[in-house]
Short mmCIF file of C-alpha atoms in Angstrom, two decimals:
data_model
loop_
_atom_site.label_atom_id
_atom_site.label_comp_id
_atom_site.label_asym_id
_atom_site.label_seq_id
_atom_site.Cartn_x
_atom_site.Cartn_y
_atom_site.Cartn_z
CA MET K 1 0.02 0.04 -0.01
CA ASP K 2 2.93 2.35 0.77
CA GLY K 3 3.88 2.40 -3.00
CA LEU K 4 0.41 3.40 -4.25
CA VAL K 5 -0.09 7.06 -5.17
CA THR K 6 -3.72 6.85 -4.22
CA GLU K 7 -2.73 6.06 -0.67
CA GLY K 8 -0.24 8.91 -0.37
CA ARG K 9 -0.71 12.20 1.54
CA ARG K 10 -0.88 15.63 -0.09
CA ASP K 11 1.54 18.31 0.91
CA GLY K 12 -0.12 20.45 3.57
CA GLY K 13 -2.93 17.99 3.96
CA ALA K 14 -2.37 17.44 7.70
CA GLY K 15 -3.97 20.85 8.62
CA ILE K 16 -6.97 20.90 6.46
CA ASP K 17 -9.27 20.61 9.47
CA LEU K 18 -7.96 24.03 10.57
CA LEU K 19 -9.07 25.75 7.43
CA THR K 20 -12.31 27.70 7.21
CA THR K 21 -15.12 25.93 5.28
CA ALA K 22 -14.70 28.32 2.31
CA GLU K 23 -10.90 27.69 2.28
CA LEU K 24 -11.43 23.96 2.40
CA ALA K 25 -13.93 24.14 -0.50
CA ARG K 26 -11.37 26.04 -2.56
CA VAL K 27 -8.68 23.48 -1.79
CA MET K 28 -11.00 20.55 -2.77
CA ASN K 29 -12.16 22.37 -5.91
CA ALA K 30 -8.50 22.98 -6.90
CA GLU K 31 -7.76 19.30 -6.46
CA ASP K 32 -10.78 18.26 -8.51
CA ARG K 33 -9.73 20.51 -11.43
CA THR K 34 -6.64 18.28 -11.88
CA VAL K 35 -8.82 15.23 -12.81
CA PRO K 36 -9.67 16.03 -16.43
CA ALA K 37 -6.06 16.76 -17.24
CA ALA K 38 -5.14 13.34 -15.81
CA VAL K 39 -7.88 11.66 -17.96
CA ALA K 40 -6.59 13.60 -21.01
CA GLU K 41 -3.29 11.73 -20.80
CA GLU K 42 -5.11 8.45 -21.24
CA LEU K 43 -7.25 9.42 -24.22
CA ASP K 44 -5.34 7.28 -26.74
CA ALA K 45 -5.64 4.27 -24.42
CA ILE K 46 -9.31 4.97 -23.94
CA ALA K 47 -9.96 5.26 -27.70
CA ALA K 48 -8.10 1.96 -28.44
CA ALA K 49 -10.14 0.20 -25.75
CA VAL K 50 -13.37 1.60 -27.11
CA ASP K 51 -12.58 0.47 -30.73
CA ALA K 52 -11.77 -3.00 -29.39
CA ILE K 53 -15.08 -3.15 -27.42
CA VAL K 54 -17.13 -1.92 -30.36
CA ALA K 55 -15.59 -4.78 -32.56
CA ARG K 56 -16.76 -7.34 -29.94
CA MET K 57 -20.20 -5.79 -29.48
CA ARG K 58 -20.83 -5.83 -33.15
CA ARG K 59 -20.47 -9.63 -32.89
CA GLY K 60 -23.17 -9.69 -30.19
CA GLY K 61 -20.89 -9.34 -27.25
CA ARG K 62 -21.67 -7.69 -23.95
CA LEU K 63 -19.85 -4.93 -21.96
CA VAL K 64 -19.30 -6.00 -18.32
CA TYR K 65 -17.84 -3.76 -15.53
CA ALA K 66 -16.45 -5.43 -12.49
CA GLY K 67 -15.27 -3.69 -9.34
CA ALA K 68 -15.67 -3.33 -5.55
CA GLY K 69 -16.80 -0.41 -3.42
CA THR K 70 -16.96 2.98 -5.20
CA ALA K 71 -15.45 1.48 -8.41
CA GLY K 72 -18.19 -1.34 -8.46
CA ARG K 73 -20.96 1.26 -7.86
CA LEU K 74 -19.81 3.42 -10.63
CA GLY K 75 -19.79 0.47 -12.95
CA VAL K 76 -23.29 -0.55 -11.97
CA LEU K 77 -24.38 3.18 -12.38
CA ASP K 78 -22.96 3.37 -15.90
CA ALA K 79 -24.45 0.00 -16.96
CA SER K 80 -27.86 0.90 -15.49
CA GLU K 81 -28.05 4.14 -17.54
CA CYS K 82 -27.40 2.52 -20.87
CA PRO K 83 -30.90 1.12 -21.53
CA PRO K 84 -32.77 4.38 -21.07
CA THR K 85 -30.17 6.43 -22.76
CA PHE K 86 -29.19 4.20 -25.66
CA GLY K 87 -31.90 1.57 -25.85
CA THR K 88 -29.51 -1.27 -25.09
CA ALA K 89 -31.10 -4.71 -24.62
CA PRO K 90 -31.31 -6.05 -21.10
CA GLY K 91 -27.90 -7.61 -20.18
CA GLN K 92 -26.07 -5.96 -23.03
CA VAL K 93 -24.14 -3.66 -20.50
CA VAL K 94 -23.67 -5.26 -17.07
CA GLY K 95 -22.27 -3.89 -13.85
CA LEU K 96 -20.88 -6.43 -11.36
CA ILE K 97 -19.97 -5.36 -7.81
CA ALA K 98 -18.20 -7.39 -5.13
CA GLY K 99 -20.75 -8.44 -2.55
CA GLY K 100 -23.71 -8.43 -4.93
CA PRO K 101 -26.50 -5.96 -5.34
CA GLY K 102 -26.63 -5.18 -1.62
CA ALA K 103 -23.18 -3.66 -1.88
CA ILE K 104 -24.52 -0.92 -4.03
CA THR K 105 -26.21 0.84 -1.04
CA ALA K 106 -24.27 -0.61 1.88
CA ALA K 107 -20.47 -1.16 2.32
CA VAL K 108 -19.44 -4.78 2.10
CA GLU K 109 -15.81 -4.16 2.55
CA ASP K 110 -14.49 -7.73 2.83
CA ALA K 111 -16.20 -8.72 -0.48
CA GLU K 112 -13.47 -7.10 -2.47
CA ASP K 113 -11.01 -9.85 -1.40
CA ASP K 114 -13.19 -12.61 -2.73
CA ARG K 115 -11.60 -13.74 -5.91
CA ALA K 116 -13.81 -16.79 -6.17
CA ALA K 117 -16.95 -14.59 -6.18
CA ALA K 118 -15.58 -12.64 -9.24
CA VAL K 119 -15.11 -15.98 -11.20
CA ALA K 120 -18.59 -17.23 -10.09
CA ASP K 121 -20.21 -13.86 -11.11
CA LEU K 122 -18.72 -14.08 -14.61
CA ASP K 123 -19.53 -17.75 -14.90
CA ALA K 124 -23.13 -16.91 -14.07
CA LEU K 125 -23.18 -14.58 -17.15
CA GLY K 126 -22.09 -17.38 -19.44
CA LEU K 127 -19.04 -15.28 -20.56
CA THR K 128 -18.00 -15.73 -24.20
CA PRO K 129 -15.09 -14.49 -26.35
CA ALA K 130 -17.42 -11.82 -27.81
CA ASP K 131 -17.68 -10.24 -24.45
CA THR K 132 -15.57 -7.45 -22.77
CA VAL K 133 -14.73 -7.28 -19.06
CA VAL K 134 -13.58 -3.92 -17.73
CA GLY K 135 -11.95 -4.28 -14.31
CA VAL K 136 -12.27 -1.06 -12.28
CA SER K 137 -10.05 -0.54 -9.24
CA ALA K 138 -8.46 2.71 -7.90
CA SER K 139 -5.52 0.80 -6.43
CA GLY K 140 -5.19 -1.47 -9.37
CA ARG K 141 -4.75 -4.37 -7.06
CA THR K 142 -8.30 -5.16 -5.72
CA PRO K 143 -8.57 -8.95 -5.80
CA TYR K 144 -12.24 -9.06 -7.04
CA ALA K 145 -11.43 -6.79 -10.08
CA LEU K 146 -8.17 -8.59 -10.70
CA ALA K 147 -9.67 -12.10 -10.61
CA ALA K 148 -12.46 -10.96 -12.97
CA VAL K 149 -9.93 -9.70 -15.55
CA GLU K 150 -7.78 -12.78 -15.28
CA HIS K 151 -10.72 -15.17 -15.63
CA ALA K 152 -12.20 -13.28 -18.45
CA ARG K 153 -8.98 -13.25 -20.39
CA ALA K 154 -8.57 -16.95 -19.81
CA ARG K 155 -12.00 -17.43 -21.32
CA GLY K 156 -11.06 -15.43 -24.36
CA ALA K 157 -12.96 -12.28 -23.60
CA LEU K 158 -11.57 -8.90 -24.28
CA THR K 159 -10.16 -7.26 -21.06
CA VAL K 160 -9.73 -3.69 -20.02
CA ALA K 161 -8.20 -2.26 -16.82
CA LEU K 162 -9.17 1.06 -15.30
CA ALA K 163 -6.97 2.09 -12.39
CA ALA K 164 -5.52 5.12 -10.74
CA ASN K 165 -1.99 3.94 -10.23
CA ARG K 166 0.65 3.57 -12.92
CA GLY K 167 2.08 0.02 -13.45
CA SER K 168 -0.82 -1.65 -11.72
CA ALA K 169 -1.29 -5.40 -11.33
CA LEU K 170 -4.75 -4.89 -12.96
CA GLY K 171 -3.17 -3.19 -15.98
CA ALA K 172 -0.62 -5.93 -16.35
CA ALA K 173 -3.47 -8.58 -16.42
CA ALA K 174 -5.57 -6.82 -19.04
CA GLU K 175 -5.04 -6.41 -22.85
CA HIS K 176 -5.92 -2.70 -22.60
CA ARG K 177 -4.84 -0.62 -19.63
CA ILE K 178 -6.21 2.85 -18.74
CA GLU K 179 -4.33 4.15 -15.73
CA VAL K 180 -5.39 7.63 -14.80
CA VAL K 181 -3.05 8.93 -12.19
CA THR K 182 -4.95 11.49 -9.98
CA GLY K 183 -2.48 11.54 -7.16
CA PRO K 184 -3.07 11.65 -3.43
CA GLU K 185 -6.57 12.47 -2.20
CA LEU K 186 -7.83 15.43 -0.14
CA LEU K 187 -8.36 12.80 2.52
CA ALA K 188 -5.54 10.33 2.31
CA GLY K 189 -6.70 7.02 0.69
CA SER K 190 -10.26 8.15 0.11
CA THR K 191 -10.44 7.07 -3.53
CA ARG K 192 -14.12 7.91 -3.73
CA LEU K 193 -12.79 11.50 -4.42
CA LYS K 194 -10.44 12.22 -7.31
CA ALA K 195 -9.92 8.65 -8.34
CA GLY K 196 -13.65 8.02 -8.25
CA THR K 197 -14.32 11.23 -10.33
CA ALA K 198 -11.79 10.00 -12.90
CA GLN K 199 -13.40 6.59 -13.10
CA LYS K 200 -16.76 8.16 -13.66
CA LEU K 201 -15.33 10.32 -16.45
CA VAL K 202 -13.70 7.39 -18.12
CA LEU K 203 -16.78 5.10 -17.78
CA ASN K 204 -18.85 7.94 -19.32
CA MET K 205 -16.46 7.94 -22.21
CA VAL K 206 -16.30 4.23 -22.63
CA SER K 207 -20.06 3.67 -22.82
CA THR K 208 -20.88 6.83 -24.72
CA LEU K 209 -18.20 6.48 -27.37
CA THR K 210 -19.00 2.81 -27.76
CA MET K 211 -22.71 3.58 -28.34
CA VAL K 212 -21.80 6.31 -30.77
CA ARG K 213 -19.74 3.95 -32.79
CA LEU K 214 -22.54 1.32 -32.62
CA GLY K 215 -25.02 3.81 -34.20
CA LYS K 216 -26.98 4.55 -31.09
CA THR K 217 -26.89 8.30 -31.83
CA TYR K 218 -27.60 10.53 -34.86
CA GLY K 219 -25.07 13.32 -34.50
CA ASP K 220 -25.44 14.44 -30.92
CA LEU K 221 -29.00 13.23 -30.62
CA MET K 222 -29.94 10.14 -28.49
CA VAL K 223 -32.14 8.59 -31.13
CA ASP K 224 -32.14 5.14 -29.37
CA LEU K 225 -33.40 6.41 -26.03
CA ARG K 226 -36.18 4.47 -24.35
CA ALA K 227 -39.04 6.76 -23.55
CA SER K 228 -40.49 5.29 -20.34
CA ASN K 229 -41.77 8.44 -18.66
CA ASP K 230 -43.21 11.85 -19.37
CA LYS K 231 -39.78 13.55 -19.42
CA LEU K 232 -38.30 10.98 -21.85
CA ARG K 233 -41.36 11.14 -24.04
CA ALA K 234 -41.00 14.88 -24.28
CA ARG K 235 -37.25 14.34 -25.08
CA SER K 236 -38.21 11.98 -27.78
CA ARG K 237 -40.44 14.61 -29.45
CA ARG K 238 -37.67 17.24 -29.12
CA ILE K 239 -35.03 14.93 -30.60
CA THR K 240 -37.24 13.98 -33.48
CA ALA K 241 -38.08 17.58 -34.24
CA LEU K 242 -34.35 18.53 -34.05
CA ALA K 243 -33.43 15.69 -36.35
CA THR K 244 -36.07 16.50 -38.93
CA GLY K 245 -37.19 20.06 -38.61
CA ALA K 246 -40.81 18.83 -38.61
CA GLU K 247 -43.66 20.59 -36.95
CA PRO K 248 -45.05 19.22 -33.61
CA ALA K 249 -48.14 17.64 -35.11
CA ALA K 250 -46.13 15.75 -37.69
CA VAL K 251 -43.64 14.69 -35.06
CA ASP K 252 -46.35 13.38 -32.75
CA ALA K 253 -47.93 11.48 -35.66
CA ALA K 254 -44.69 9.87 -36.68
CA LEU K 255 -43.85 8.82 -33.14
CA ALA K 256 -47.43 7.36 -32.68
CA ALA K 257 -47.08 5.41 -35.96
CA THR K 258 -43.75 3.91 -34.82
CA GLY K 259 -44.60 3.05 -31.20
CA GLY K 260 -42.44 5.97 -29.97
CA ARG K 261 -39.27 4.78 -31.61
CA VAL K 262 -37.37 7.85 -32.67
CA LYS K 263 -35.16 6.35 -35.37
CA ASP K 264 -38.18 4.99 -37.15
CA ALA K 265 -40.04 8.23 -36.72
CA VAL K 266 -37.10 10.19 -38.26
CA LEU K 267 -37.14 7.88 -41.27
CA LEU K 268 -40.87 8.49 -41.70
CA LEU K 269 -40.47 12.20 -41.69
CA LEU K 270 -37.26 12.48 -43.81
CA ALA K 271 -37.58 9.52 -46.18
CA ASP K 272 -41.33 9.47 -46.57
CA VAL K 273 -41.48 5.68 -45.85
CA ASP K 274 -44.04 3.76 -43.85
CA PRO K 275 -43.27 2.13 -40.50
CA ALA K 276 -42.65 -1.31 -41.97
CA ARG K 277 -40.08 0.04 -44.47
CA ALA K 278 -38.44 2.02 -41.71
CA ALA K 279 -37.94 -0.97 -39.55
CA GLU K 280 -36.57 -2.90 -42.50
CA LEU K 281 -34.08 -0.12 -43.30
CA LEU K 282 -32.91 -0.04 -39.71
CA GLU K 283 -32.53 -3.80 -39.60
CA HIS K 284 -30.41 -3.88 -42.78
CA SER K 285 -28.27 -0.96 -41.46
CA GLY K 286 -27.66 -2.69 -38.07
CA GLY K 287 -29.62 0.09 -36.43
CA ARG K 288 -27.47 2.91 -37.82
CA LEU K 289 -29.95 5.72 -38.62
CA ARG K 290 -27.68 7.77 -40.86
CA GLU K 291 -26.91 4.57 -42.96
CA ALA K 292 -30.59 3.72 -43.14
CA LEU K 293 -31.50 7.26 -44.24
CA HIS K 294 -28.91 7.20 -46.91
CA ALA K 295 -30.25 3.90 -48.19
CA ALA K 296 -33.74 5.19 -48.21
CA LEU K 297 -32.79 8.26 -50.18
CA ASP K 298 -30.34 6.19 -52.34
CA ARG K 299 -27.33 8.26 -51.39
CA PRO K 300 -23.74 7.10 -50.66
CA HIS K 301 -22.81 7.15 -47.05
#
């Protein structure tokens, strides 16, 4: 532990409890501002991992995050947001946390040492070589995350490490390593702070860039979102209007005709096709709206 940057102490950290609340807030904010720069140093590694993940997912593979504590919760959070945001199928993006679902809301600290549980959790998914497992661990040595990556790689799955220490054991075990070095925390060893923020930023990038590459967006529009409440239904109407320039009445009619599916509605409005033809075009294009639109209009893409 002594050699881990994430366990170190900041210069001047011993007296932070003597600062005023405003001074302490400024110190913490200054520390937080260093995180995006640390992430920027790993952009090439992130892009390489995303391209590899996309290649697997195009073969029907899944994206699986595995971690303990804060790292595990962030993976579960990212996975849970993919269905409503990108319309991913159930189980297409999975978050595994040491200690199981109960560890999401309550600390189960000893669970992170359970290597056998990581193997069992992955075996329960029926891991295949088309899948990707991303081990998430600030220290880069958490047994649960490390065992998940080692087991996944032995099964032929793609493996990615996300850690906050350079030269980590987790990075050495994975095919792709993303090591975002955020340095000592405001509270020594509290990796829910800068390291956790960096993990959230990287996981945002991994899932978002992957879904963009898979055709889940049209430009910057979330055309595959799942409209399950009033807010999202309103967003669907707005997105359809932005993509097509159509009037509200036409947007509502197109969404009604396509069961609320934005991609299909856009095709109805821009390509003047019926719902059946829209569905056919999207199936042939692998769900990529831009490609389906070009096919409908007989344009090169």
